[in-house]
């Protein structure tokens, strides 16, 4: 059973009614972030029920030692951990001496409401205490997009009968990670600074020595009257708190404003952190909560102006796509090139490290189309910066001459994943990083990037592939043994079609770009040749090798096989599985999964997605029809690719079902794990499902191609994409397509395969063909 | 470079000269054991240099939590750990207030001498202290084979100039394991009992609650005069010690006798442990050191009477085979059916658990031929006793209807290995356990064992195989996917020839034995059928399946392939490897090893060893010639099998080289790891190299077959085997073979393929054919 408690609304995520069993799920779903920091939707007040506490700070991590039963050479030493940072949210509250705790009082009218249009999260409820007191509470909270070191909370209490209230806003360094390999502490608290109701805790991470100041400031008002604290900030064991105490007449309200957040040594000199915290606080107090909220609305309005997707006639689909776009922007908005996009963003600890191949394979298109070009370029530069570490990583594994293997998971360029079978074998990630360079240049036309940075990355990666293939005399072809493809329900397989294919493409593309560089940028060519030792003869060898790569193939079915021997499996389709044993990763032993035919996520089909122009539609359909029935989609990255392919193949029911599955993966908790955090990177896949799937967007030879299709469940949809200095909006209705272009000069595009010239700032309406 | 400091001697292991770098290696090589307990050759006196302390008690273990980076269903929970037990050996010694410590003083004439004929270990040296005092020390130590709870030490000191000595014999519970997953303590010390110079520490293991009393008693003599202790036993923090202090004139000797050991709750009621320790001590004191030493000589003489192998003309080979036989008997002598044979015996911690497939595949023949039949039967019963756990283990992995998967490593029948890729995939172990039943009955003729215990084990194992194969429509044959064969340098491969072959044999053998049982023991047949639900239709289904099992095969080379796709590997032979990168497991990353063609140990050839009668000599030679050049022999279990096959194939130079490699694996430290402990189970393989390899012993249709060959490096060899109520001795010289038989009736045997009747107690000499 999927969960279904989130109420449908085009712009809001709403939960009504308090259910302790849903607290951890909702903590994920109502998470807030502003690109620089983020936090799960933990309650401000203390809560004695089951909760998963998490506040996270971008770029701050801890290299936990890996856990391995029996060490072997080349195993990763560290597993980078997303760190639960000190908590600045907390506000304890007592009513006539009884502490507010939703697990203890009777709770009515509980409601959460996350307004995605403004990035403002509200929670309200009334609580009845055992001795009869009753209060109504409304809390408003946001992490400022305009001031990324600041969060703000407005905590309103209305007394239904006269009572005494005591408040204790605090900052607490006594936090733990749920996910810790050795139960080591991750933080050391070094200093405090207190001044009235201002409190600031200085901490650093162990080993990595990231310096962080966690701060807060509070103000309490009854009507417009400030209430003085009953106790200024005091420090107790890495916990700073102040207190307010007052009486409240029946029907009266008290409001506590709390401002807080983190100042990180990654952004300021270490000796300025406390000063910066004071500045942020003072500026927030001067501006006031309402002004800060206006800033927040404006910042989000700007994001939505470019990134919104409208879906008419299907409010759940509408809500879901906005939730995906909202969460992506909360996680990474491109303002800080040092950051990247963790699979769970700021919503949980799992997948520890920050950067997976997800960034290149799934997230890049979203950021290319909805942000200025610099943002996508920064995502690429991130990898270029880490090329030396990728070369070192390959060296450790026995590769030579500047071959580069990018890590499966990384914070700083070093491999920091836990599992050898992934770090050693899931080398297809190298292909996605190369493909992203191609994809970026294809979309933006920024060919200069190739000479500036792209070529060196491609050379390192191609050298890796060239060494990783070897000639099989038995097959008289180049084979690649012992890999894991995108489908992680296989390990240590031979000739994974996807990996062989993307490696072949990479060798060919690099060789071609090397020739092009020689012709078009001879100075760059010389510089890179000198720096990398790259020679034209090496490129020629790659082309020769690429022409002789082996791909497993079934003559009878006319399909490429996911890997050698795939047809030996017990080929029962997913339909035959007992539903009580799904997801299989929660019920089956690992060896049983490995030898089964079940596919965790698109693997061969991932290749058809990336390289669709290399294949006919018949070929794609044949492969889709063969592989989809074995696919359990237990990776969040799977349904989106299937949705796009299904749309292309006019399997609109499939496309729609997969769209819902990717779009509402977390809202409806398809994979029964939302309490661990949201699947952020797959949300970019959801965006692709609409724009590339239903909208049919492609870029070919510097031109946009659209091939919009409308699922029968929808009345229409609309999206915008940023392209070469202007914005194209596509609106699809049941009668036809409207295109709008904001650039200065007319833009030639293709619609359903036919050329069309978009005039600046004019709508073009084209009736459906049928 | 192999180590070469052990001096050659037919009966002794000798080290001369003190080298701190060799201490840990020698601690392994000079290990003592008596089947019930064992210890590394740690110094009695304190030693501040590098040392690996270890005393181990049979059957006492700790289930350490496994270490896994990312948990998946069915992963083993526990890794049983061989436990370093409290130390009863320790004797501190001060000379004029300076403590004896071989890392601190100048050491001359250092010599260790382990007499394998008697099981007595001596260490002698002279030490010069910084202030000039000089002493000569000789220490004699043994673990009594006659009294398995007792060890004895005689520690003699001769003063070269007058000095004062202080002694402190002690028992110490403050020990640690080097190999601990989570640094948990393994022992809790609960009580002490002291009485004069008697001290006894009561402890139990955490979790498993094994109760152990570690005890000691000491006596000091100058000439024949007992010296009273200066301080009776005292207790300090799980450490019990007493003290002696006296002066010693120049040229005089003092001798401390220390008796000690363990009393285990596995052998006595818990409330009797201290009493039993007192009894052992008193009996030892009454008997005296010399009498105990006589008992030890007698016990070992009895062992050697049956088990000795004589090799003439090659002292290193002679020393080595005795070292192997000696260590096997120190580890397991068959007296306690609850125990088994750990890969490192009592000489180190690695491989934690007690029982691997090594027992059935390598050790059983040695114990069948050198001990009474009951010992081998006990090894088999050990597995029968654990059948319920094996069924439970298979259930956890999704198997049904009484299918049994024996664990890869176990103490009590539960799986307790660390690594999923071994526990899930190295299922060939099930085959070895089935084969051992066949092998035992073939050798002993004890067909009753089949009805009593063997059949139920075979049914459980065959049910596992029947479910583990599935029909590949592509191949129209039964395939087995996702296994690891004996060659652990491959993981998760398909159709490992060895595993498929032994599984096929097992299905056929079980089906045939089931029919036989119906005919010959109808009551047992009914009982087992009722108990297991086994029907003749099930046996028939197995026979059908067995006839249709797939084996990878290369038509061109006419060889079976180790697994699907083996010929795709980069088939460079071991000779082409850079010697500085060997052993490859110490230099190459794990993924590189996995995709390489290098074979850790006999895999396909292991099948040819077990089932040689199924193949022609030409077939065997073809496979030997193909696989041996890819084999790095980085498992201790590899060279012996190759030696046996090479002897059969008349490749006598290979056979001899592999014999030395298996026989002197630890003495010469081929695999650069002897400091971690000895390779006990492979030592049984060494025995097989002589008896089955050079001696050509086989049992076919209840008859012994010999086919003795003499390596040119040897003048002759002789061994005895226990067979059906008598002992056959074979002596091979350059001129011919002498056979001697001690049974009551004439014994028909075959020599070089020709029948021969051995008359009781008469030598038969047959000249060499050539």
CSV table of C-alpha atoms in Angstrom, one decimal, chain B residues 6 77 93 118 123 156 173 188 191 210 215 274 292 343 350 376 436 443 456 514 575 696 769:
chain,number,residue,atom,x,y,z
B,6,UNK,CA,64.5,-22.6,9.9
B,77,UNK,CA,24.9,-11.4,11.5
B,93,UNK,CA,62.0,-12.4,35.8
B,118,UNK,CA,58.0,-35.8,21.5
B,123,UNK,CA,64.2,-22.3,24.0
B,156,UNK,CA,66.1,-22.8,34.2
B,173,UNK,CA,43.0,-12.1,32.0
B,188,UNK,CA,34.4,-11.1,31.6
B,191,UNK,CA,36.0,-14.8,40.3
B,210,UNK,CA,31.6,-20.2,28.0
B,215,UNK,CA,45.1,-21.8,36.5
B,274,UNK,CA,38.2,-24.6,40.3
B,292,UNK,CA,54.9,-35.6,32.6
B,343,UNK,CA,42.2,-23.4,9.1
B,350,UNK,CA,42.4,-15.4,11.2
B,376,UNK,CA,36.6,-39.8,10.7
B,436,UNK,CA,33.0,-36.7,2.3
B,443,UNK,CA,37.4,-46.0,2.4
B,456,UNK,CA,19.5,-37.3,5.6
B,514,UNK,CA,18.1,-43.7,-2.1
B,575,UNK,CA,54.9,-16.2,-15.8
B,696,UNK,CA,49.3,-43.2,-5.8
B,769,UNK,CA,58.8,-52.3,-13.7
